[in-house]
Structure formats: C-alpha cells, structure tokens
PDB file of C-alpha atoms in Angstrom:
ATOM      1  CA  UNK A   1     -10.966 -18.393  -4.341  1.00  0.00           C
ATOM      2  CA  UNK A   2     -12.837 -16.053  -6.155  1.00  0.00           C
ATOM      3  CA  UNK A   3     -10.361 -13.104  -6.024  1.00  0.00           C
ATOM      4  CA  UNK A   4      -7.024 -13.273  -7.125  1.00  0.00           C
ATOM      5  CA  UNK A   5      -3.909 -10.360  -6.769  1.00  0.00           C
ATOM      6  CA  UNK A   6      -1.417 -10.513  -8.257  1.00  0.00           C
ATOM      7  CA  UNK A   7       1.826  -8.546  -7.526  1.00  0.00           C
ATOM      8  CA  UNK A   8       4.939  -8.059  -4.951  1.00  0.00           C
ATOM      9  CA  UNK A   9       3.659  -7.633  -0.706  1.00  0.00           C
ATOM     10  CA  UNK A  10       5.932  -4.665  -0.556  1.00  0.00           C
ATOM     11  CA  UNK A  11       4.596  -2.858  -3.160  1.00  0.00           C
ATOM     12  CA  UNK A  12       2.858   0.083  -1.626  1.00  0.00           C
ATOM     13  CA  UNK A  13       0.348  -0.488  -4.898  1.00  0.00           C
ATOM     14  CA  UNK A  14      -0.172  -3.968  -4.017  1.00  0.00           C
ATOM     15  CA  UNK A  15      -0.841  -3.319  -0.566  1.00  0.00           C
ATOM     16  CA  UNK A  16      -3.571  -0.601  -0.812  1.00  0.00           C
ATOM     17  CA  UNK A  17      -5.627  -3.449  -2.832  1.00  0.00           C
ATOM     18  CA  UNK A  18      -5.233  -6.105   0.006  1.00  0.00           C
ATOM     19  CA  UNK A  19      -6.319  -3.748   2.849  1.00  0.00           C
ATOM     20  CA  UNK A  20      -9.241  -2.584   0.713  1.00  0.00           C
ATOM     21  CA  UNK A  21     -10.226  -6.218   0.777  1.00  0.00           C
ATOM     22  CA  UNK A  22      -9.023  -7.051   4.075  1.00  0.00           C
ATOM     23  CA  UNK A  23     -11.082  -4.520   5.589  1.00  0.00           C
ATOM     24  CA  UNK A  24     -14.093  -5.351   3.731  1.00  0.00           C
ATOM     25  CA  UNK A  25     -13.551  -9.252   5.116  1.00  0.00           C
ATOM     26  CA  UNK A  26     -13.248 -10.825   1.104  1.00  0.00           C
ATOM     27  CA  UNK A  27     -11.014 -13.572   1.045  1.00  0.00           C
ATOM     28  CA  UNK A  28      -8.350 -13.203  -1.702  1.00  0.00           C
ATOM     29  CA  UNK A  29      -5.239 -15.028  -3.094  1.00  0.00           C
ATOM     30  CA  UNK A  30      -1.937 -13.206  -3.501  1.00  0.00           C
ATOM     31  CA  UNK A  31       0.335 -14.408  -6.257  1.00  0.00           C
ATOM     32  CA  UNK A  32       3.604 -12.771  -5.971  1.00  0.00           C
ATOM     33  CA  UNK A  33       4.687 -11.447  -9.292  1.00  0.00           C
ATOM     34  CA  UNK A  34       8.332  -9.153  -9.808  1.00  0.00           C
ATOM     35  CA  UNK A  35       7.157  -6.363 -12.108  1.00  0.00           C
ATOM     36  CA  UNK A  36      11.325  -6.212 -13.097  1.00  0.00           C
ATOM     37  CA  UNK A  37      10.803  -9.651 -14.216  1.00  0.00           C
ATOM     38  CA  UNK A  38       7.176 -10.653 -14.639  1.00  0.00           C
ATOM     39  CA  UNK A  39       5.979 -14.581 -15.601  1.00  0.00           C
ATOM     40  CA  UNK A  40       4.921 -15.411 -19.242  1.00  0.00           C
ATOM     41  CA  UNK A  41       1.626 -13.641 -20.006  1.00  0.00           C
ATOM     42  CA  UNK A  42       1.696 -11.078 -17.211  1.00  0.00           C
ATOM     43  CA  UNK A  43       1.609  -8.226 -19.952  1.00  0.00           C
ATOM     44  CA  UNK A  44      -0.868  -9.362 -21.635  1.00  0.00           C
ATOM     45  CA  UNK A  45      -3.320  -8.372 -18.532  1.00  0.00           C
ATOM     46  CA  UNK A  46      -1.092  -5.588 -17.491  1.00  0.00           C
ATOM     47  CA  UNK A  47      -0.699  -3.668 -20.543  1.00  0.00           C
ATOM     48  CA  UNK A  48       1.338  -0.692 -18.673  1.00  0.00           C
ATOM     49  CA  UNK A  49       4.000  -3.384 -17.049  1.00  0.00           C
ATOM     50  CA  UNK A  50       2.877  -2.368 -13.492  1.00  0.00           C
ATOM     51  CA  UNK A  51       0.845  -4.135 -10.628  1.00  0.00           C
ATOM     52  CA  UNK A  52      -1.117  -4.874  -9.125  1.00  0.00           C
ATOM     53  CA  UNK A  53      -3.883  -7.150 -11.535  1.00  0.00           C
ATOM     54  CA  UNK A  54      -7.178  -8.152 -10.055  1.00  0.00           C
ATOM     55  CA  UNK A  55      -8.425 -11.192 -11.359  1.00  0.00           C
ATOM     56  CA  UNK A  56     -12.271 -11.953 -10.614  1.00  0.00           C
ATOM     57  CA  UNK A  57     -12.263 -15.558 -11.158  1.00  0.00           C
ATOM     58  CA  UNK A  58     -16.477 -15.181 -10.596  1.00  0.00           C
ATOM     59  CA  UNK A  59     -16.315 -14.023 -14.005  1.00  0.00           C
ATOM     60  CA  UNK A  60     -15.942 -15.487 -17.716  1.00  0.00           C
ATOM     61  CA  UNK A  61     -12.579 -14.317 -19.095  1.00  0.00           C
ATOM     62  CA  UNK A  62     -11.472 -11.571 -19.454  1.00  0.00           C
ATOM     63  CA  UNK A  63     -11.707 -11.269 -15.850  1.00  0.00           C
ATOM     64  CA  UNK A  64      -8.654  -9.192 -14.793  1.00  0.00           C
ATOM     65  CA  UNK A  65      -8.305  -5.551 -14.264  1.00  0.00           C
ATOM     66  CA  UNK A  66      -5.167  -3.491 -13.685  1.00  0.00           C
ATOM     67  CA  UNK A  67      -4.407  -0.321 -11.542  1.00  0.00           C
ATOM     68  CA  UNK A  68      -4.862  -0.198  -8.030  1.00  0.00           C
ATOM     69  CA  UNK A  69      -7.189   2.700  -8.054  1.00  0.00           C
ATOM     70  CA  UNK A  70      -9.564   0.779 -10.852  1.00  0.00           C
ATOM     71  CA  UNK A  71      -9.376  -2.196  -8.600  1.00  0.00           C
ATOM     72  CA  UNK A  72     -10.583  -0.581  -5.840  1.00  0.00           C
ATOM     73  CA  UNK A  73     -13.429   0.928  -7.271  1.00  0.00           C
ATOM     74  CA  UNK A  74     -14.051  -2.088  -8.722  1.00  0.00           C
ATOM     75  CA  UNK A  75     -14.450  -3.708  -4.842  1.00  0.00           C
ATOM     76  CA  UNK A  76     -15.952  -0.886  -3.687  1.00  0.00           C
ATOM     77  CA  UNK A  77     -19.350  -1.566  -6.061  1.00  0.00           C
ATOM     78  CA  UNK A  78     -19.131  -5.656  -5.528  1.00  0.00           C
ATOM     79  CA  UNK A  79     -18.736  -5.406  -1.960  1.00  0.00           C
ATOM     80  CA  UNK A  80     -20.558  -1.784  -0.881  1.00  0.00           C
ATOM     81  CA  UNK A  81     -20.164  -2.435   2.676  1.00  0.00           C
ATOM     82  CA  UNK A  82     -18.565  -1.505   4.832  1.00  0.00           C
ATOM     83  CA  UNK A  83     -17.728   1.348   2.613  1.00  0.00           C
ATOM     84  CA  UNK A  84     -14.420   2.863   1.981  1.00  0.00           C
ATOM     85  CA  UNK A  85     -15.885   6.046  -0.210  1.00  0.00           C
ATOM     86  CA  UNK A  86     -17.581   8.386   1.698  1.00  0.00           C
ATOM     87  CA  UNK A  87     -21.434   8.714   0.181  1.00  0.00           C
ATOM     88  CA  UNK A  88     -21.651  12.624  -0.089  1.00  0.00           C
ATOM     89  CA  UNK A  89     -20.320  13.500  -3.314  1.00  0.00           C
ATOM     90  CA  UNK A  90     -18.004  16.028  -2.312  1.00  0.00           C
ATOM     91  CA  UNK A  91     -16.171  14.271   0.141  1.00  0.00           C
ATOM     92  CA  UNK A  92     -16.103  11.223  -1.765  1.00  0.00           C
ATOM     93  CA  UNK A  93     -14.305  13.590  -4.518  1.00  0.00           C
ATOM     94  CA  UNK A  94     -11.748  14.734  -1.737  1.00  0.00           C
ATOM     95  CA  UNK A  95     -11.587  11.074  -1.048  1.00  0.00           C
ATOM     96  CA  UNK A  96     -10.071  10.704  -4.369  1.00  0.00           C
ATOM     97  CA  UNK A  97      -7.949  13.305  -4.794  1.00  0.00           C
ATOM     98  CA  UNK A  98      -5.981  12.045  -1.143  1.00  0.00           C
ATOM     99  CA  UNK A  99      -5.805   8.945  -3.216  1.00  0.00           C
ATOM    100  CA  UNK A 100      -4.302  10.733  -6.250  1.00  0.00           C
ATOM    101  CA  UNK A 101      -1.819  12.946  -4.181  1.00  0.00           C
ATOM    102  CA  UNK A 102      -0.764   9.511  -2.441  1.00  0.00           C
ATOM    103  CA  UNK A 103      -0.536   7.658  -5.722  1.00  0.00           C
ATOM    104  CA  UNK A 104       1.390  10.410  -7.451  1.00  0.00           C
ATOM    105  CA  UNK A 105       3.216  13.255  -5.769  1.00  0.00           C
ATOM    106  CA  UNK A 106       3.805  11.358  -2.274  1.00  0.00           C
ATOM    107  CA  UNK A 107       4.710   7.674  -4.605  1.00  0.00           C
ATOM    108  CA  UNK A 108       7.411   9.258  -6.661  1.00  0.00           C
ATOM    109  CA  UNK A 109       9.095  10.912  -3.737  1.00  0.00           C
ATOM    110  CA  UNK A 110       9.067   8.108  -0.899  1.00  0.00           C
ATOM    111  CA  UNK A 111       8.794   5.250  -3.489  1.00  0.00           C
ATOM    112  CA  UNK A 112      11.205   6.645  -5.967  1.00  0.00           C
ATOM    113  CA  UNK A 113      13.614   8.638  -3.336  1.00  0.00           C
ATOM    114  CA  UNK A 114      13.975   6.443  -0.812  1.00  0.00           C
ATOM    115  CA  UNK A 115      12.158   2.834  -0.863  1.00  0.00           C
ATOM    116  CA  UNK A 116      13.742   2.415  -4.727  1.00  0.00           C
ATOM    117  CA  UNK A 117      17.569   3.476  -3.440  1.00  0.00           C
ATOM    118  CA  UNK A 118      16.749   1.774   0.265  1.00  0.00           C
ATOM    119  CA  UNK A 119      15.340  -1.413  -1.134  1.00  0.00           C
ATOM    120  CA  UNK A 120      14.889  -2.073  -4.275  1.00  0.00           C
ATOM    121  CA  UNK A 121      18.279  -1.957  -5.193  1.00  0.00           C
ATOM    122  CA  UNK A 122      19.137  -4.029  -3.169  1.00  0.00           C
ATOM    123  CA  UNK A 123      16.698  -6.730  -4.187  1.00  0.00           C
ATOM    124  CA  UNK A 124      18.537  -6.197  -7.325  1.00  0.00           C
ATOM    125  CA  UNK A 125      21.459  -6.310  -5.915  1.00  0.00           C
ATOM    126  CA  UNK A 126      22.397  -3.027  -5.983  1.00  0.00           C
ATOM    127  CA  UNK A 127      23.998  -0.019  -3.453  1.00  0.00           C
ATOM    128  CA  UNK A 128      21.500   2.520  -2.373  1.00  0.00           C
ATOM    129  CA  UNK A 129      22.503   5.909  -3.314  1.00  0.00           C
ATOM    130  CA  UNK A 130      22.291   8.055   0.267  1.00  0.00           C
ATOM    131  CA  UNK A 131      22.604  11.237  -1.662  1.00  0.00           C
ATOM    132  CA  UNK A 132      19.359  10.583  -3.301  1.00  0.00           C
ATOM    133  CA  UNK A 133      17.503   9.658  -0.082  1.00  0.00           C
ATOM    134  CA  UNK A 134      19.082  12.909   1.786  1.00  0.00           C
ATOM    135  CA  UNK A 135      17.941  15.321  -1.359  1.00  0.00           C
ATOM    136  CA  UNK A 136      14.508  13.334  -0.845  1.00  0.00           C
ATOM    137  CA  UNK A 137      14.653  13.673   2.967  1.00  0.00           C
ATOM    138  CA  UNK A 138      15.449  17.394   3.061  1.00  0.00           C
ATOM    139  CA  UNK A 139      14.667  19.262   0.023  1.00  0.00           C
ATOM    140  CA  UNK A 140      11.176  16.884  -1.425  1.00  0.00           C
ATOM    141  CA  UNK A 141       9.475  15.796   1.219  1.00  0.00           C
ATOM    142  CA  UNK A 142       8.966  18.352   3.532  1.00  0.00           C
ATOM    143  CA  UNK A 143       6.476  20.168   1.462  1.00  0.00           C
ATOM    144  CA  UNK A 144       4.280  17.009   0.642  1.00  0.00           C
ATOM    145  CA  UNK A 145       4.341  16.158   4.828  1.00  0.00           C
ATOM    146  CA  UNK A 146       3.751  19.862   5.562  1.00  0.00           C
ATOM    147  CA  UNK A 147       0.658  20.168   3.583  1.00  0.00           C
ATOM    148  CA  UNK A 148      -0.715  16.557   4.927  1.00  0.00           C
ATOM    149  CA  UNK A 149       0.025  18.133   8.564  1.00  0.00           C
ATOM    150  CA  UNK A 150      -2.283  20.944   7.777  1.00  0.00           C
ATOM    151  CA  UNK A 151      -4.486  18.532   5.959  1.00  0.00           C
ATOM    152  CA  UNK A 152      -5.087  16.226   8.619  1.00  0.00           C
ATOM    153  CA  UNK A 153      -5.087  19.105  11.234  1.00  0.00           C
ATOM    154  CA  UNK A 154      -7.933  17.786  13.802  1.00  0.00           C
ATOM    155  CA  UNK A 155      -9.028  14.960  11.805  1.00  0.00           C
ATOM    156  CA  UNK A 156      -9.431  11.676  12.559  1.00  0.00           C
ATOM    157  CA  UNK A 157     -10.044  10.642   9.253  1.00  0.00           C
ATOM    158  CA  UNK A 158      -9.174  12.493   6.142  1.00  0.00           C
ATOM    159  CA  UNK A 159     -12.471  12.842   4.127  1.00  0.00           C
ATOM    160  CA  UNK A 160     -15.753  12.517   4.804  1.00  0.00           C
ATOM    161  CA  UNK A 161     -15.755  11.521   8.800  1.00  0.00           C
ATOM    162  CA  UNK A 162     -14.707   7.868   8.462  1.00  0.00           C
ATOM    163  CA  UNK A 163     -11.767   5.676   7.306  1.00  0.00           C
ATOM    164  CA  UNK A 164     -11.718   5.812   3.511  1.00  0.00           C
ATOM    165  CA  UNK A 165     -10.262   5.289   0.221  1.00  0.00           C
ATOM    166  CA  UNK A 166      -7.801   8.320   1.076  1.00  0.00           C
ATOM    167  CA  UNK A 167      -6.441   6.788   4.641  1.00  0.00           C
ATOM    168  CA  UNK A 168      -5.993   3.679   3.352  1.00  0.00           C
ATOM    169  CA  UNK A 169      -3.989   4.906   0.084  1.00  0.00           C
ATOM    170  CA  UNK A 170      -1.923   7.856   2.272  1.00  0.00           C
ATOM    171  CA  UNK A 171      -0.944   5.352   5.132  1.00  0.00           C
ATOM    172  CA  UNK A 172       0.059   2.548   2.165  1.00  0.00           C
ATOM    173  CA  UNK A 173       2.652   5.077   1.518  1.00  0.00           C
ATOM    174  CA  UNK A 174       3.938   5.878   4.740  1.00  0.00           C
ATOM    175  CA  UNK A 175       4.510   2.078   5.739  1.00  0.00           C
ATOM    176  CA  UNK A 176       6.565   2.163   2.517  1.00  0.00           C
ATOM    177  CA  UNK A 177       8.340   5.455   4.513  1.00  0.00           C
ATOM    178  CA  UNK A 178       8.774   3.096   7.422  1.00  0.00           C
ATOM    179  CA  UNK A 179      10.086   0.292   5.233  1.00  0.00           C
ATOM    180  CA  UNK A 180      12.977   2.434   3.980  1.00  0.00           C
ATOM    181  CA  UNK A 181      14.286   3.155   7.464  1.00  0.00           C
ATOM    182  CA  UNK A 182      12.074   6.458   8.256  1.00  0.00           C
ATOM    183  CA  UNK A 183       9.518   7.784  10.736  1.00  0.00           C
ATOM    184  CA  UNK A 184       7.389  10.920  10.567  1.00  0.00           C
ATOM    185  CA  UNK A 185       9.180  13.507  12.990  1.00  0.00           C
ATOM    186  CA  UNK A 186       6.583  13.818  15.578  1.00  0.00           C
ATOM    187  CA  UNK A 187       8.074  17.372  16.371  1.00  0.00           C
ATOM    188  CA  UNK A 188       7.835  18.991  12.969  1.00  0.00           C
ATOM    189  CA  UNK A 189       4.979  17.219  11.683  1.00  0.00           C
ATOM    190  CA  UNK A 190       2.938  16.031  15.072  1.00  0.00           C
ATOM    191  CA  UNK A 191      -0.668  15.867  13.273  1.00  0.00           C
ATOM    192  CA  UNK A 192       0.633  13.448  10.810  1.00  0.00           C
ATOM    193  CA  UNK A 193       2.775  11.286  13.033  1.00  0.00           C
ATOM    194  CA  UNK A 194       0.240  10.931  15.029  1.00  0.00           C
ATOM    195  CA  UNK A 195      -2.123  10.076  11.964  1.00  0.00           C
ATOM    196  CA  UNK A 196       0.397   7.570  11.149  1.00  0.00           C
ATOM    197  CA  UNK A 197       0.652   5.639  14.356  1.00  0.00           C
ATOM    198  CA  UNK A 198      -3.415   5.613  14.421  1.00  0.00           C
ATOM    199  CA  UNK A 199      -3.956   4.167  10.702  1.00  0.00           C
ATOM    200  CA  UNK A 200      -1.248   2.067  11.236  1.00  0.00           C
ATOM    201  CA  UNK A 201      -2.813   0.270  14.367  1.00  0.00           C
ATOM    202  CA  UNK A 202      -5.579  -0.207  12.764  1.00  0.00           C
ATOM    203  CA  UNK A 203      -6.093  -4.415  12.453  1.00  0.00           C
ATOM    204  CA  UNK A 204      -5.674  -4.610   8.395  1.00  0.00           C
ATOM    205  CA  UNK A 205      -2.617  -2.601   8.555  1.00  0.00           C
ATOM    206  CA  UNK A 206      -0.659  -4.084  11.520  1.00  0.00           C
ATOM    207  CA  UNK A 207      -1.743  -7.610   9.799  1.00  0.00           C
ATOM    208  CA  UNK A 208       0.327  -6.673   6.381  1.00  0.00           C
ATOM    209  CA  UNK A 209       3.038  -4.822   8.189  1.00  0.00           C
ATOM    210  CA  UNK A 210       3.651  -7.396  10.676  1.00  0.00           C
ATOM    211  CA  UNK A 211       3.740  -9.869   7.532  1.00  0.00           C
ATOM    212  CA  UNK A 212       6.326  -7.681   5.479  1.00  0.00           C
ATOM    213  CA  UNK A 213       8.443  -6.457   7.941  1.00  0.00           C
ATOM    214  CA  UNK A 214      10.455  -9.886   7.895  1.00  0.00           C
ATOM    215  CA  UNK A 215      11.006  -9.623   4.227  1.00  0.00           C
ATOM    216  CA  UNK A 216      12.116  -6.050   4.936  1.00  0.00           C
ATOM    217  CA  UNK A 217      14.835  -7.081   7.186  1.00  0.00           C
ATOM    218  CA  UNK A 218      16.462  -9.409   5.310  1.00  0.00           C
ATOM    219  CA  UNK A 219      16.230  -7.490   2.371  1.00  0.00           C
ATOM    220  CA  UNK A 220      18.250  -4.764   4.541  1.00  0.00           C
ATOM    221  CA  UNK A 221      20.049  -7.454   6.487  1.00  0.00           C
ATOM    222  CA  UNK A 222      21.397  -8.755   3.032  1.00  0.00           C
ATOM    223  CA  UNK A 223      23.214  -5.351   1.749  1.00  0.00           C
TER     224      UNK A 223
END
C-alpha cells in the first residue's frame, strides 16, 4: 500500500489526514504509533516528536513527511480531485486560515483543556482534573465557538462554497469535543451545532467516529 500513516486514531491530527484521504478514495495503512512513547526510529522522521508522518512508499527514501497540514497539501497536489482547497485564491487562503485557527487556538483549548484531562490521562493512567475542563468550558471556549457561530452564519461550508480543507480540520476538532464528553449547545451556539451534526454525517466522518468511539469508551469505562 502505497500510503502509509502513522500515528494514534484519536488524535484529532491523525484524523484530519485519514479523512483527507478517505474522502479523496486513496487507500492508506494506519500504523498506530503513541507519540508519549514512540517505536525506535520514529524521531528520526518526526523531528518535532509529534504525528502524524506520511510515508509515500511510491517514492525512493526519504519518503516521509511530518505535520498534518504539510501532509495534506502534499495529497491535495498527488490526488487534485476531488479537491479539498477551494481554486480561487482568496478563499483557498480563508481555507487555510480555518485550518490554522482549528490547528492552533481551537487544538490547545479542546485538546489541551479537556480531551488531555478527559482522556489522555487516563490512557496514562491518570485522574482528569475537572477544574481544568470547567475553566476550559466556561471561561476559553466560548469565545473560539462564538466567533465560529458568526463564522459559519448561513454557510454550508466554510470557505469557498464546498467542503474543504477548513471543514474537515474544524470538525476533526469538534469530534475530539465529543470524545471528551461534550456537545455544542444548540441554544447558544445553533449555527455551529448544527454545522457539527452536518460535517459529522458526512460518510468519512461517521466511518472514523463510528471506529473510535469504542476505544473512547473503554478508555472512559476504565477510569
């Protein structure tokens, strides 16, 4: 198999990879690798510790490439269709900066405040700390929902008219919201939730969600 990703299923990271080639129908292999302790070898082609790694195995060595966002660029120009950047320049720009905002600001406050104390922990055997996840719930979150509520406004999609880059990034993160226990509050935020629910329908989501949600529950079941 020509593709090759390597990192943890519940990895919001990880995820966002897979659906880009799910939806563009490229078989891949997943080889599950703990970034807390990763095989022999794994820093060498992930100089920053972190996954996902793509490795292109239709290519002489070196063949891997780390970061999500490089990966999926890196699909994006072997397998142009059907396209997840928009074409007009512009849009595909506001394409990318969903995809930053999901991958920074909206990462450190679901993935650090609540899917780190929620789960993660507890993989490493740990006790969630709820104080954390209420700060995150109450004080650090509403701001980053509120301005994807006005974002998303009438919208099916977020940039450029069609399912992108940016809904496939934002909605990574918000099954990663779901994972820890939480759902958008369809009366404060009802754009979004409703955002949420649609993305999440969608046949490469439910696939991965449907395959993780399992793991979840024991994970949660095991506290």
């Amino acid at each position: 198999m020509a593709m090759i990703v390597y990192g943890g299923a519940i990895s919001p990271f990880v995820r966002k990879v897979r659906l880009a080639l799910i939806e563009k129908g490229v078989e891949y292999q997943l080889e599950q690798v703990n970034p807390f302790n990763p095989p022999p070898g794994f820093l060498e082609i992930s100089p920053l510790k972190r996954i996902p790694v793509l490795r292109d195995t239709d290519r002489a060595e070196p063949n891997t490439l780390p970061d999500s966002s490089i990966i999926c660029d890196y699909i994006e120009r072997k397998y142009p269709t059907p396209a997840l950047y928009p074409a007009d320049p512009f849009e595909r720009a506001r394409a990318l900066w969903y995809e930053e905002y999901a991958d920074s600001a909206v990462a450190q406050c679901i993935g650090g405040g609540l899917f780190f104390e929620r789960i993660v922990k507890r993989m490493l055997r740990g006790q969630p700390d709820e104080s954390v996840c209420q700060k995150t719930l109450t004080e650090k979150l509403p701001p980053l929902f509120d301005h994807l509520e006005r974002e998303v406004a009438s919208k099916e999609f977020l940039a450029g008219g069609m399912f992108s880059i940016a809904d496939l990034t934002i909605g990574s993160m918000l099954v990663n919201f779901r994972h820890a226990g939480e759902s958008v509050d369809a009366a404060r935020w009802p754009k979004l939730a409703a955002y949420a629910a649609r993305i999440h329908a969608r046949p490469s989501f439910k696939t991965l969600i449907d395959e993780e949600t399992p793991v979840i529950r024991q994970i949660r079941g095991a506290a």
